[in-house]
Tab-separated table of C-alpha atoms in Angstrom:
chain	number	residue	atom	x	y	z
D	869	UNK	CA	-28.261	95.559	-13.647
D	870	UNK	CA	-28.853	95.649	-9.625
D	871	UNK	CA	-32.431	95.881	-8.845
D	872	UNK	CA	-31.274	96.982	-5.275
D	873	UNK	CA	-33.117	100.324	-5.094
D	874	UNK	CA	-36.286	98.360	-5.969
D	875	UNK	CA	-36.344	95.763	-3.198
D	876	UNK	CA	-36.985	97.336	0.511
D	877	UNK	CA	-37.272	95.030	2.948
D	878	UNK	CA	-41.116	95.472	3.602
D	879	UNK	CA	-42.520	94.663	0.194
D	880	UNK	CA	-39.787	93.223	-1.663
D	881	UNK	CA	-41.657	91.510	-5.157
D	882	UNK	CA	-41.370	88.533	-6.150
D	883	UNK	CA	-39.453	87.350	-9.382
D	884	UNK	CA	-43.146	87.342	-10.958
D	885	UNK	CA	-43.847	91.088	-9.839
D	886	UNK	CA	-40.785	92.314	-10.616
D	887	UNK	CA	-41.460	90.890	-14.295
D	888	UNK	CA	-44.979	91.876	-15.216
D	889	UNK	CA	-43.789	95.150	-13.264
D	890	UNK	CA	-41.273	95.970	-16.232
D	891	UNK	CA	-44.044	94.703	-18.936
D	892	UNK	CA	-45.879	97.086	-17.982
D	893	UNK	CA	-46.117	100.283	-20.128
D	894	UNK	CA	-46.811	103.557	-18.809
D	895	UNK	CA	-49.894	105.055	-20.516
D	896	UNK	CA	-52.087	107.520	-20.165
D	897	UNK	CA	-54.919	105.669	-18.877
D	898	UNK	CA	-52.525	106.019	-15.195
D	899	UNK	CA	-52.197	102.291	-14.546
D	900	UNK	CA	-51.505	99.147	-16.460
D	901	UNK	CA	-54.200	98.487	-19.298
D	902	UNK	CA	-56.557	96.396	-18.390
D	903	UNK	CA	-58.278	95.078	-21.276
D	904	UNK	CA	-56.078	93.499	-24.446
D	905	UNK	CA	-57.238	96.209	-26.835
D	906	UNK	CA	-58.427	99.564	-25.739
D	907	UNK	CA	-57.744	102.869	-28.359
D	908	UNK	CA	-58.468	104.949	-25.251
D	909	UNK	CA	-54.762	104.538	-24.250
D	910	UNK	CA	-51.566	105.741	-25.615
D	911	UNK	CA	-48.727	104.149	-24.182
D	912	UNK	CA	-46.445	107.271	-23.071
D	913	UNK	CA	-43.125	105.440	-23.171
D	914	UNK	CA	-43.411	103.834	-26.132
D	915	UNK	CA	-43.905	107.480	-27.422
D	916	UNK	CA	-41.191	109.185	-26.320
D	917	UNK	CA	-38.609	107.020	-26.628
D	918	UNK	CA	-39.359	106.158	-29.810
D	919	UNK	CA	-39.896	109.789	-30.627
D	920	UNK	CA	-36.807	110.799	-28.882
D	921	UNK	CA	-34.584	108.353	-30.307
D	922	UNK	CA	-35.924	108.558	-33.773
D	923	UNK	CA	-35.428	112.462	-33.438
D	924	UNK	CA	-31.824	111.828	-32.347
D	925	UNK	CA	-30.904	109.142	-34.815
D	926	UNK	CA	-32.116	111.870	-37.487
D	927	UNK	CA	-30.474	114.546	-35.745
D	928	UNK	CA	-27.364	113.189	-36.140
D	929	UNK	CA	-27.510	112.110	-39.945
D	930	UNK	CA	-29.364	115.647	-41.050
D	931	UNK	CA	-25.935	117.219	-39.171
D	932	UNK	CA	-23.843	115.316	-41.694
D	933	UNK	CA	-26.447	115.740	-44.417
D	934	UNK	CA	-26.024	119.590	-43.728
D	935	UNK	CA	-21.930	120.110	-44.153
D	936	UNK	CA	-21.930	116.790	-46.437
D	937	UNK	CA	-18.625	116.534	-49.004
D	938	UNK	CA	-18.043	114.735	-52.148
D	939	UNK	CA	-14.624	115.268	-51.994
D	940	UNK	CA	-12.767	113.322	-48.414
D	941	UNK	CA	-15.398	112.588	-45.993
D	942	UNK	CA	-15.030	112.840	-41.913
D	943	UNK	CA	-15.400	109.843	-39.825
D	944	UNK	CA	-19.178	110.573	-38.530
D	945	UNK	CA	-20.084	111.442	-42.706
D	946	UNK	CA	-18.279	107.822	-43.852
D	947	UNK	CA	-20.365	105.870	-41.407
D	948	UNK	CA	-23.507	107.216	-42.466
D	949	UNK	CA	-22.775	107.023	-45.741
D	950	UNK	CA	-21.510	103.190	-45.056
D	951	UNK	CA	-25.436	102.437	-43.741
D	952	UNK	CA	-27.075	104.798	-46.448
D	953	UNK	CA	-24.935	103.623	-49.250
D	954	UNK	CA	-26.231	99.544	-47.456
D	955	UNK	CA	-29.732	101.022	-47.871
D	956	UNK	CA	-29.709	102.459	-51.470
D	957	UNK	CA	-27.743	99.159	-53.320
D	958	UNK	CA	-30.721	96.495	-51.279
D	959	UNK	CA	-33.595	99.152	-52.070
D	960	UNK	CA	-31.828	99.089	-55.662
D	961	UNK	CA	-31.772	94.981	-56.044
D	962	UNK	CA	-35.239	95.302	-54.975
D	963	UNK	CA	-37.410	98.264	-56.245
D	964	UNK	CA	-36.623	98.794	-59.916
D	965	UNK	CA	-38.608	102.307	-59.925
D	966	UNK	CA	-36.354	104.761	-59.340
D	967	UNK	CA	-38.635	107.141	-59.333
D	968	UNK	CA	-40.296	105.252	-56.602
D	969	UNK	CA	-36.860	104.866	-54.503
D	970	UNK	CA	-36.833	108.359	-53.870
D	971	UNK	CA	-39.505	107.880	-50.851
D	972	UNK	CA	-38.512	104.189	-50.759
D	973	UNK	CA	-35.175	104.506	-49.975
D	974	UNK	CA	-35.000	107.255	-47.374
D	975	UNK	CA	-37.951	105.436	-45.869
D	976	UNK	CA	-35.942	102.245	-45.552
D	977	UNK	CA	-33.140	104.226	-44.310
D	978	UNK	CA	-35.294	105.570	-41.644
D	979	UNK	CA	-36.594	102.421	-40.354
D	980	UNK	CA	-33.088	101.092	-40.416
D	981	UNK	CA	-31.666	103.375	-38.266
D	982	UNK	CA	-35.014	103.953	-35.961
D	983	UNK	CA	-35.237	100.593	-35.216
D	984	UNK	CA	-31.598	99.855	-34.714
D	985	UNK	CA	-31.660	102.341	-32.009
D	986	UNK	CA	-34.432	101.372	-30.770
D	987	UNK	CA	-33.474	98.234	-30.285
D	988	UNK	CA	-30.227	99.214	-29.089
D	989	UNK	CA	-32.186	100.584	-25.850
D	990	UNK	CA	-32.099	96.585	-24.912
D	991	UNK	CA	-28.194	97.107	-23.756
D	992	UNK	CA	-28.798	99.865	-21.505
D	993	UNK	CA	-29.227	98.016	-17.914
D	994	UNK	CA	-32.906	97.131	-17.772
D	995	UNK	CA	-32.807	98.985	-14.294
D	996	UNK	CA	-31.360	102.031	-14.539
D	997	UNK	CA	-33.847	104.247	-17.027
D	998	UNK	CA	-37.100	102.741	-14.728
D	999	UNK	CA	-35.258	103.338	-11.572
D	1000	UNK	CA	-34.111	107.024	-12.157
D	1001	UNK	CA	-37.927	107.315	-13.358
D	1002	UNK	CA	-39.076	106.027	-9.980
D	1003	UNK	CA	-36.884	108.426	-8.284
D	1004	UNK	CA	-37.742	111.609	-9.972
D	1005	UNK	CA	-41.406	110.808	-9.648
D	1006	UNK	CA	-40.809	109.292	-5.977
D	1007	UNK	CA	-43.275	106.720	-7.191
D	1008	UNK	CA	-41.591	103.548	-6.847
D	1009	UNK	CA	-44.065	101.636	-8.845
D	1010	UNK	CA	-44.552	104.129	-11.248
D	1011	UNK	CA	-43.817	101.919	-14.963
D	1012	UNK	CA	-41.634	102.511	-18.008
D	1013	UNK	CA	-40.834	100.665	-20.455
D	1014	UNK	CA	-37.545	101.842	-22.607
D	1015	UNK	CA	-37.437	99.656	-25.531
D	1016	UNK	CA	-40.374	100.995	-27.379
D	1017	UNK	CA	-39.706	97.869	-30.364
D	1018	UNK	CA	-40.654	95.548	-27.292
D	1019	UNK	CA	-43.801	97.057	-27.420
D	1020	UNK	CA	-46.590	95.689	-29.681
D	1021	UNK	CA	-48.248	99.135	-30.936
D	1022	UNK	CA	-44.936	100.286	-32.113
D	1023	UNK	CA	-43.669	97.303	-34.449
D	1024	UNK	CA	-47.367	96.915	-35.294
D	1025	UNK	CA	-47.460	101.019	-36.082
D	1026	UNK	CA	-44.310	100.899	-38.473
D	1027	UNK	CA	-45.485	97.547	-40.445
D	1028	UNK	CA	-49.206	98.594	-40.823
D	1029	UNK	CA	-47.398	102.301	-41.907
D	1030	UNK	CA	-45.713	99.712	-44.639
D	1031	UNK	CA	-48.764	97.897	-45.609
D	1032	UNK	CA	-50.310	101.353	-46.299
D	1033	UNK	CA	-47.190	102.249	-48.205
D	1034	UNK	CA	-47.682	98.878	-50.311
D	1035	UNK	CA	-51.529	99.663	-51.125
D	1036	UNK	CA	-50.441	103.521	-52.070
D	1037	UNK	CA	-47.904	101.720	-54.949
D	1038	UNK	CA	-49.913	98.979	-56.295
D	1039	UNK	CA	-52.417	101.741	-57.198
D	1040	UNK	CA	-49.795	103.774	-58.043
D	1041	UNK	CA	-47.856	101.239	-60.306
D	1042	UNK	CA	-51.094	99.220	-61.202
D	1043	UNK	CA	-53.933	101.090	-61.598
D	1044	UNK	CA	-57.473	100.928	-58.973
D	1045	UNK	CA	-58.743	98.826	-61.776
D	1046	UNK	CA	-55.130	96.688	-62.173
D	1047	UNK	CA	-55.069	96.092	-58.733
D	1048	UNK	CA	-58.275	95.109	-58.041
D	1049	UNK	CA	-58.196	92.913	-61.108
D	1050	UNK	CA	-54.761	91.264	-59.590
D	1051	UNK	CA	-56.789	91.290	-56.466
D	1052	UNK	CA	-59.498	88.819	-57.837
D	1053	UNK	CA	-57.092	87.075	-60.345
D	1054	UNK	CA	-53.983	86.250	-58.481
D	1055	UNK	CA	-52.698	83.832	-57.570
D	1056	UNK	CA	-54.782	81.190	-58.796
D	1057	UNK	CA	-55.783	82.660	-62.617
D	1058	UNK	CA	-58.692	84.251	-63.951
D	1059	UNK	CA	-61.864	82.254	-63.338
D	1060	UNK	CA	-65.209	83.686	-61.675
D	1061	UNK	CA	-65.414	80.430	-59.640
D	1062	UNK	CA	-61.578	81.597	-58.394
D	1063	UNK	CA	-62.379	84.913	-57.880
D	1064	UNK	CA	-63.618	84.611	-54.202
D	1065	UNK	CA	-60.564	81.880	-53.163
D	1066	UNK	CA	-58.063	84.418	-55.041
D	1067	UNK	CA	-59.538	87.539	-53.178
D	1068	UNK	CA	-59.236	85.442	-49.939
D	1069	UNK	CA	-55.857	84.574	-50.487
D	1070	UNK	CA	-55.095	88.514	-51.505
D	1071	UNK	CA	-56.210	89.710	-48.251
D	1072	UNK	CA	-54.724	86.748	-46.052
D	1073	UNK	CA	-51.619	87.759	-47.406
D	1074	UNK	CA	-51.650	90.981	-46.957
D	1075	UNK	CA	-52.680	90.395	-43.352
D	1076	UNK	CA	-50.359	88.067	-42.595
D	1077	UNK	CA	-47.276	89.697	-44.227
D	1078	UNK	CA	-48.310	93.106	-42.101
D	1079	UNK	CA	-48.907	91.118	-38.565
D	1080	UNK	CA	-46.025	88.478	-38.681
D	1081	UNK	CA	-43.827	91.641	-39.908
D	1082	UNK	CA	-44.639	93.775	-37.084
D	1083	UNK	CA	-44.619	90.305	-34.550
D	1084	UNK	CA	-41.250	89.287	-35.455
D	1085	UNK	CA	-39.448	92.488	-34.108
D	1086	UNK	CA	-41.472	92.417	-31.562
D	1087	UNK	CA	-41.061	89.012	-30.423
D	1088	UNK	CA	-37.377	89.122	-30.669
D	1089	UNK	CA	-36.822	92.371	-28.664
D	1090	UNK	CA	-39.994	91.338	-25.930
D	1091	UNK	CA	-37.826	87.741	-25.333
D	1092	UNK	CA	-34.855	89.497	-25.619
D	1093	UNK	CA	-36.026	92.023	-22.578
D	1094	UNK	CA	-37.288	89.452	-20.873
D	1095	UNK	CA	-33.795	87.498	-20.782
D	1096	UNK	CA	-32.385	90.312	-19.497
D	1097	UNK	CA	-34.715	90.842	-16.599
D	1098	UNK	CA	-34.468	87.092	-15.996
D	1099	UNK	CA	-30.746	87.455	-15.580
D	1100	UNK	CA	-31.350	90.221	-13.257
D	1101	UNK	CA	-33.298	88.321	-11.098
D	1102	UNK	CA	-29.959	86.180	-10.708
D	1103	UNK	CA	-28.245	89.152	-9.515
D	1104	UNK	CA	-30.870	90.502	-7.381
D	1105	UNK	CA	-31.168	87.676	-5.309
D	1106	UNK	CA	-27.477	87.362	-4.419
D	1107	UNK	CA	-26.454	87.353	-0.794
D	1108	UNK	CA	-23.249	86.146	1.193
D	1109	UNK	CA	-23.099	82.805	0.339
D	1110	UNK	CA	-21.871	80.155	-2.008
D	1111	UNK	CA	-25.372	80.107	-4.163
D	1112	UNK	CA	-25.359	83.453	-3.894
D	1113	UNK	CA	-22.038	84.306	-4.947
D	1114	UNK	CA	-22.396	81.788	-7.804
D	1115	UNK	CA	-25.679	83.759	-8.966
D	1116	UNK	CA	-23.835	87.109	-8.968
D	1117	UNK	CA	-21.048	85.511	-10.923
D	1118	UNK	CA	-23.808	83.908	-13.226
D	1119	UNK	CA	-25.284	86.933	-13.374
D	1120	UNK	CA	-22.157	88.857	-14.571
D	1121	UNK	CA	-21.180	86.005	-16.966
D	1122	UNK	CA	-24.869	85.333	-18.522
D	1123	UNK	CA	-25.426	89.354	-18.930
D	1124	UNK	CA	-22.372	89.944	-20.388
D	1125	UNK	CA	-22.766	86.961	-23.040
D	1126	UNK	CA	-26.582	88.241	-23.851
D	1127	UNK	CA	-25.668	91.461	-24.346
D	1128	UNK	CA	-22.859	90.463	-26.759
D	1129	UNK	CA	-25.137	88.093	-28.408
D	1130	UNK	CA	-28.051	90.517	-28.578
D	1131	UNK	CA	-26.216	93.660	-30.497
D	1132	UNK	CA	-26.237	90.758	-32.952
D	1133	UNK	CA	-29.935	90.433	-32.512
D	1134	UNK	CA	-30.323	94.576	-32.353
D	1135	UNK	CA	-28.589	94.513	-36.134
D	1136	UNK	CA	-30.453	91.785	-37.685
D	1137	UNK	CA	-34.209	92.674	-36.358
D	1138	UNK	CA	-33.295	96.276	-37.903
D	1139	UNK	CA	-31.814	95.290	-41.111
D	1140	UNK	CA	-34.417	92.116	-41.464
D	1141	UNK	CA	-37.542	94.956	-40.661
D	1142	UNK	CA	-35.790	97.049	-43.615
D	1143	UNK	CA	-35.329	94.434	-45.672
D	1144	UNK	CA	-39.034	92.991	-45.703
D	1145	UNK	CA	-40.405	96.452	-46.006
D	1146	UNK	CA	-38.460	96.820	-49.202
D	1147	UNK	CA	-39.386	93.437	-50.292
D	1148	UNK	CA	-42.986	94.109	-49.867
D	1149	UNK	CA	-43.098	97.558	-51.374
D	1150	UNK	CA	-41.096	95.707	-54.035
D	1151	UNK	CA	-43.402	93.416	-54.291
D	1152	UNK	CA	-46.337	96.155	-54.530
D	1153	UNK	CA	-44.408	97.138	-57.976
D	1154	UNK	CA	-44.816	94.003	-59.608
D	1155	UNK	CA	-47.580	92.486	-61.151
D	1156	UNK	CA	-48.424	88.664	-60.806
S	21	UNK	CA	-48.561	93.088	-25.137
S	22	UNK	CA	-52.203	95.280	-25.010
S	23	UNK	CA	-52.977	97.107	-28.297
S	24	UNK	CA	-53.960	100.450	-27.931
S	25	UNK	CA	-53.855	103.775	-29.830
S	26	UNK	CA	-50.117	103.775	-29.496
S	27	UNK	CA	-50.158	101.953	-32.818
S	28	UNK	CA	-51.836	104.547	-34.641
S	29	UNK	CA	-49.541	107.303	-33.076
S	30	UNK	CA	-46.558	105.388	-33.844
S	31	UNK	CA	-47.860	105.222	-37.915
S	32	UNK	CA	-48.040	108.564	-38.095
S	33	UNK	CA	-44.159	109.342	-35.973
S	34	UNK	CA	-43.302	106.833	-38.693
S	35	UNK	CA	-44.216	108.898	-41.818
S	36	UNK	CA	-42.868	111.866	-40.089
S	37	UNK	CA	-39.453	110.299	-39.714
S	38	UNK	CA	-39.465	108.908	-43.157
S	39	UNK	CA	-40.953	111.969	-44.978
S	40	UNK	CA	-38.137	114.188	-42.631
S	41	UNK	CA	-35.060	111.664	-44.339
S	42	UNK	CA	-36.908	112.161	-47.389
S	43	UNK	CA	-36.721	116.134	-47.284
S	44	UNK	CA	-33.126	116.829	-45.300
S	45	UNK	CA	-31.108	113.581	-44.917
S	46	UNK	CA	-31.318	111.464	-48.255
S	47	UNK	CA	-30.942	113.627	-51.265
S	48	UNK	CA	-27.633	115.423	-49.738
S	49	UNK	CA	-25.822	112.972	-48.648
S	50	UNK	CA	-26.834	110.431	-51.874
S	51	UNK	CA	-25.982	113.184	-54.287
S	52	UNK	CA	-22.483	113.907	-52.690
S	53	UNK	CA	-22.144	110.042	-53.091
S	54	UNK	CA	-23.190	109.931	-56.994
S	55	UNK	CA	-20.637	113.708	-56.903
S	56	UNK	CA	-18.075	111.152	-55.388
S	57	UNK	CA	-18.350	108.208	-57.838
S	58	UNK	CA	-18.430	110.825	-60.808
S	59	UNK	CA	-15.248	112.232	-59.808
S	60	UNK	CA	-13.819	109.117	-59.347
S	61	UNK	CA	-14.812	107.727	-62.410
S	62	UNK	CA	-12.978	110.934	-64.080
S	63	UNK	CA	-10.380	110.480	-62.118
S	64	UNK	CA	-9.892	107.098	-62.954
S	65	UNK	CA	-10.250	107.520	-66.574
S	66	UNK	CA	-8.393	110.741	-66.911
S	67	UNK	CA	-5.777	108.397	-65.434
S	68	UNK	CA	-6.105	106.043	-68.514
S	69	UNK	CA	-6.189	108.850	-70.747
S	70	UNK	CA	-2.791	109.851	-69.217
S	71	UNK	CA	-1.568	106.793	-69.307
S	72	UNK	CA	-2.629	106.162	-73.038
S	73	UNK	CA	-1.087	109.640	-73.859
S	74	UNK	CA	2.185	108.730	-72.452
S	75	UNK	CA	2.227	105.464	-74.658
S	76	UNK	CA	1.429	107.304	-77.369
S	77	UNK	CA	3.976	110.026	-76.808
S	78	UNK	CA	6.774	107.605	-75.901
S	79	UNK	CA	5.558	106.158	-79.360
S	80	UNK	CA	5.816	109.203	-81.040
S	81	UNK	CA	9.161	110.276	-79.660
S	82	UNK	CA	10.545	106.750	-80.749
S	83	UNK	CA	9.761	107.181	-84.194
S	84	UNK	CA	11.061	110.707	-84.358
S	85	UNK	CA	14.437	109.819	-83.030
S	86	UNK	CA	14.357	106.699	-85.401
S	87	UNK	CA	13.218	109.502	-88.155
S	88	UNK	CA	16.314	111.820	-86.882
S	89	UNK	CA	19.015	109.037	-86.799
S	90	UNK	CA	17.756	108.310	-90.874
S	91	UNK	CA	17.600	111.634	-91.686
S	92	UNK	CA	21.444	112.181	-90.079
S	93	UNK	CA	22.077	109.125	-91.646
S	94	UNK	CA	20.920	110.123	-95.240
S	95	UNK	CA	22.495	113.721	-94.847
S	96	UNK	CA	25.515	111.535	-94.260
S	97	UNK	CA	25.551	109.450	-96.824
S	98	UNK	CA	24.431	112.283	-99.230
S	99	UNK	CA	27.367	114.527	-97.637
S	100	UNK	CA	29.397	111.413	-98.951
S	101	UNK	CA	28.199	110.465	-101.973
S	102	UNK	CA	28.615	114.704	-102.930
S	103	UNK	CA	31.992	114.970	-101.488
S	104	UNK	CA	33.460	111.912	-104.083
S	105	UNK	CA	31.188	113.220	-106.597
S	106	UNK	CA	33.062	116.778	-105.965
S	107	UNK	CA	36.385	114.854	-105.416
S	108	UNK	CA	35.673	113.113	-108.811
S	109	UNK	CA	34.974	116.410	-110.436
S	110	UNK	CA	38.113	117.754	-109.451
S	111	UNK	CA	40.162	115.117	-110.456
S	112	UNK	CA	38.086	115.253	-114.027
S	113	UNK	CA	38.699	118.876	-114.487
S	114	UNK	CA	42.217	118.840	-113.011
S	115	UNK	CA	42.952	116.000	-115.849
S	116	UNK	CA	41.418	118.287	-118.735
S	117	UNK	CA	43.194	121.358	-117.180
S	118	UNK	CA	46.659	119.233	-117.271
S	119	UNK	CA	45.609	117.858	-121.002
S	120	UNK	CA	44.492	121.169	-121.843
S	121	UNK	CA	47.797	123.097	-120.635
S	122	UNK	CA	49.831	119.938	-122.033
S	123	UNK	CA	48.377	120.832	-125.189
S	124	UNK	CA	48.494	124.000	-125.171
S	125	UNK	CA	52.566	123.715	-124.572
S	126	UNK	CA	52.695	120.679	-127.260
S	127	UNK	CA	50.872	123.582	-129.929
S	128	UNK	CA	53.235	126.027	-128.909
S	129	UNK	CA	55.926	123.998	-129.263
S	130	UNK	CA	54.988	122.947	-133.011
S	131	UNK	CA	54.179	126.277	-133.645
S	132	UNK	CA	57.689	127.136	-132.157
S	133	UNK	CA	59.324	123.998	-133.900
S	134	UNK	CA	57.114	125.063	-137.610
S	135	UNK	CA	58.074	128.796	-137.282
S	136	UNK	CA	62.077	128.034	-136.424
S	137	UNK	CA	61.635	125.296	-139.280
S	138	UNK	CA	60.035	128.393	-141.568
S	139	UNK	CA	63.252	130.253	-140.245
S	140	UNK	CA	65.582	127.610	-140.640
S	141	UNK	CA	64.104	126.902	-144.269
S	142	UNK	CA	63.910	130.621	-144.775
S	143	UNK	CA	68.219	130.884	-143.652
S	144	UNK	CA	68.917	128.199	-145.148
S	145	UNK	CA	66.953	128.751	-149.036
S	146	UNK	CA	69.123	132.635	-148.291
S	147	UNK	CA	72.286	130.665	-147.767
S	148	UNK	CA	71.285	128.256	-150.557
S	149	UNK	CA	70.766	131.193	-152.741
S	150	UNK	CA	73.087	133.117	-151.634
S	151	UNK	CA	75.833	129.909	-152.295
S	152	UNK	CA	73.749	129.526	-155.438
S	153	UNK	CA	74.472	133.085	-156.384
S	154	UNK	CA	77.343	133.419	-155.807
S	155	UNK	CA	78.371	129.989	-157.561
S	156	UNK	CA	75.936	130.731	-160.008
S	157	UNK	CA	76.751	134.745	-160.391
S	158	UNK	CA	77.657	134.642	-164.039
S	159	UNK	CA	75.183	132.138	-165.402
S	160	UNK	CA	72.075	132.578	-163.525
S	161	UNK	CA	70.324	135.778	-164.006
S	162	UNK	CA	68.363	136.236	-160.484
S	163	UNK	CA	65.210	137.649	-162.061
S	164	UNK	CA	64.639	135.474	-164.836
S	165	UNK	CA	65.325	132.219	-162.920
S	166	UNK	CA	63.143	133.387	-159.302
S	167	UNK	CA	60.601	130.290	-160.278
S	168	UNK	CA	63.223	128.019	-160.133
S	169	UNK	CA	64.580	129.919	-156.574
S	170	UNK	CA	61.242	129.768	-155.261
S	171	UNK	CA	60.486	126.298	-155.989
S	172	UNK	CA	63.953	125.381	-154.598
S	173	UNK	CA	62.874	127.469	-151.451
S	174	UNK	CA	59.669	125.605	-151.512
S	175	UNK	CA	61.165	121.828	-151.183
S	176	UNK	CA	63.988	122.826	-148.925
């Protein structure tokens, strides 16, 4: 995690540059975005890693799906069927419809897996993927981001992607007019002076499961990023001396334990994204 | 953190994923899974079957030796009880033979004893004649006294 390369002499950046430098994505707009929302933009990073990575991750399990055995599996063919068979009992407890599970599950499956790898883009040094991009585009300011879950429009995509899931089955499961009837009666009963509050409430939830569904994995990889590049500053600014010996040995020490701790973090946000998504298309199949 | 039309991009590389596990990954691999637990399940119970089948063999073959070991014993017994019935027989027939050949010597020796008796009687009434005659030659005319000769013979 050296940020050597990145620090000539001449214009060196500070510990603040060198942050918002990495928080920047690289879009196609050809520098960083300058207004909070603009849908002129498509953040190329985010796109291709998560693309790429999504690709791979079902690369690999279509390979085992293809020459797949009921009778002894291989090694590769037990451990996906160790995180499929985790998918399918959860998206059991929690959907009852089987006939629903059968988009449900490999859908939970997918974002499982997606974002787990995803995620696990946080170990690689948060160096090394910008720097070789600076190199082979000789622009050495030119931005990438590699963890496209650190990245608002991704998490954001995937749990608005759920929330559309969700309104597909309570029409599905309910009926337009059962839904919109559960819409102006739940939670607070059928009254016409509660209809506005409950419809209020109906939407708030909705809006708020989506958003603090899509924030949470974001916030936990963007903080988790950021730790990293805060320990690199440690290393970076090492030098032959005793605080700067003790900030490469920090550095070493404080990496190694985030990193540990984080594949932790990597697991959870995956499985915890997974598990809400089946919880709230679960809840889409019951009525109030 | 800017919003931009990554978000919608991402959506739609979302159902793509998903709808892709839906098509190629899931059903496979979960049908070799429920292929997996069915054969184990058979497995498993053809196991109890097995085992159940043994018990009841093991049963079976108990009570058929058991069955044997009476039968042999029975035969036995039977063999047994017939031999000292046949033994008895014997013995029973044996006795009448012996009674029956006894007897058969005890006739023959009355009828022996009667007919040398008839001899004797018949010698002796001769001899008593014949004494009687000849004592008798001049007085006793042979014809006219034969009643009295025969009823002599008779008592003698």
């Amino acid at each position: 995690m050296s940020t050597a390369g990145h620090e000539t002499a001449a214009n060196a950046p500070t510990a603040g540059e060198y942050i918002v430098h990495h928080l920047t994505q690289w879009n196609t707009s050809g520098h960083a975005q300058k207004n909070v929302i603009d849908f002129s933009i498509i953040n190329i990073d985010t796109m291709i890693f998560s693309i790429l990575i999504g690709a791979l991750g079902l690369f690999v399990m279509w390979r085992v799906a293809r020459s797949v055995t009921s009778g002894v599996p291989g090694r590769l063919q037990a451990a996906v069927e160790i995180v499929l068979e985790m998918v399918n009992d959860q998206a059991k407890g929690i959907v009852h419809s089987a006939e629903s599970r059968k988009f449900v599950g490999p859908l939970a499956l997918t974002v499982f897996v997606w974002i787990f790898l995803m995620n696990a883009m946080d170990l690689l040094p948060v160096d090394l993927l910008p720097m070789l991009w600076q190199l082979v585009t000789g622009n050495e300011h030119a931005y990438m981001r590699v963890v496209a879950t650190a990245d608002l429009n991704a998490t954001l995509g995937m749990s608005v992607g759920v929330l559309l899931v969700c309104l597909y089955y309570n029409v599905k499961i309910k009926g337009v007019s059962g839904w919109v009837h559960e819409l102006f009666t739940a939670p607070f009963g059928s009254h016409p002076l509660l209809y506005p509050l409950n419809f209020a409430m109906q939407i708030i939830e909705f809006l708020a499961k989506t958003i603090s569904h899509g924030m949470r994995l974001f916030g936990n990889m963007y903080a988790g990023e950021l730790i990293f590049m805060l320990i690199a500053l440690m290393g970076a600014a090492w030098s032959v001396s005793a605080t700067g010996v003790s900030l490469f040995i920090g550095h070493v020490l404080a990496g190694s334990a985030w990193a540990i701790f984080h594949i932790l973090i990597v697991t959870l946000q995956a499985f915890i994204f997974m598990m809400l998504t089946l919880v709230y298309i679960g809840q889409a199949h019951e009525a109030h | 953190m800017n919003l931009n039309a990554t978000l919608f991009a991402q959506l739609v590389v979302f159902f793509i994923l998903a709808w892709v596990t839906m098509q190629f990954i899931w059903p496979p691999i979960v049908k070799a899974l429920d292929e997996r637990a069915k054969k184990i399940a058979d497995g498993l119970a053809a196991a109890e079957r097995g085992k159940h089948d043994l018990a009841l063999a093991t049963k079976r073959s108990t009570e058929s030796l058991r069955e044997g070991k009476e039968k042999a014993a029975e035969l036995i017994a039977n063999a047994e009880k017939r031999a000292a019935q046949v033994i008895e027989e014997a013995k029973v027939a044996a006795k009448a033979e012996a009674d029956r050949i006894v007897a058969g010597a005890q006739a023959e020796i009355d009828q022996e004893a009667v007919r040398a008796k008839e001899q004797l009687r018949e010698q002796v009434s001769a001899l008593v004649v014949a004494g009687a005659e000849k004592i008798l030659r001049r007085e006793i005319n042979a014809q006219a006294h034969a009643d009295i000769l025969a009823t002599i013979k008779q008592d003698l």
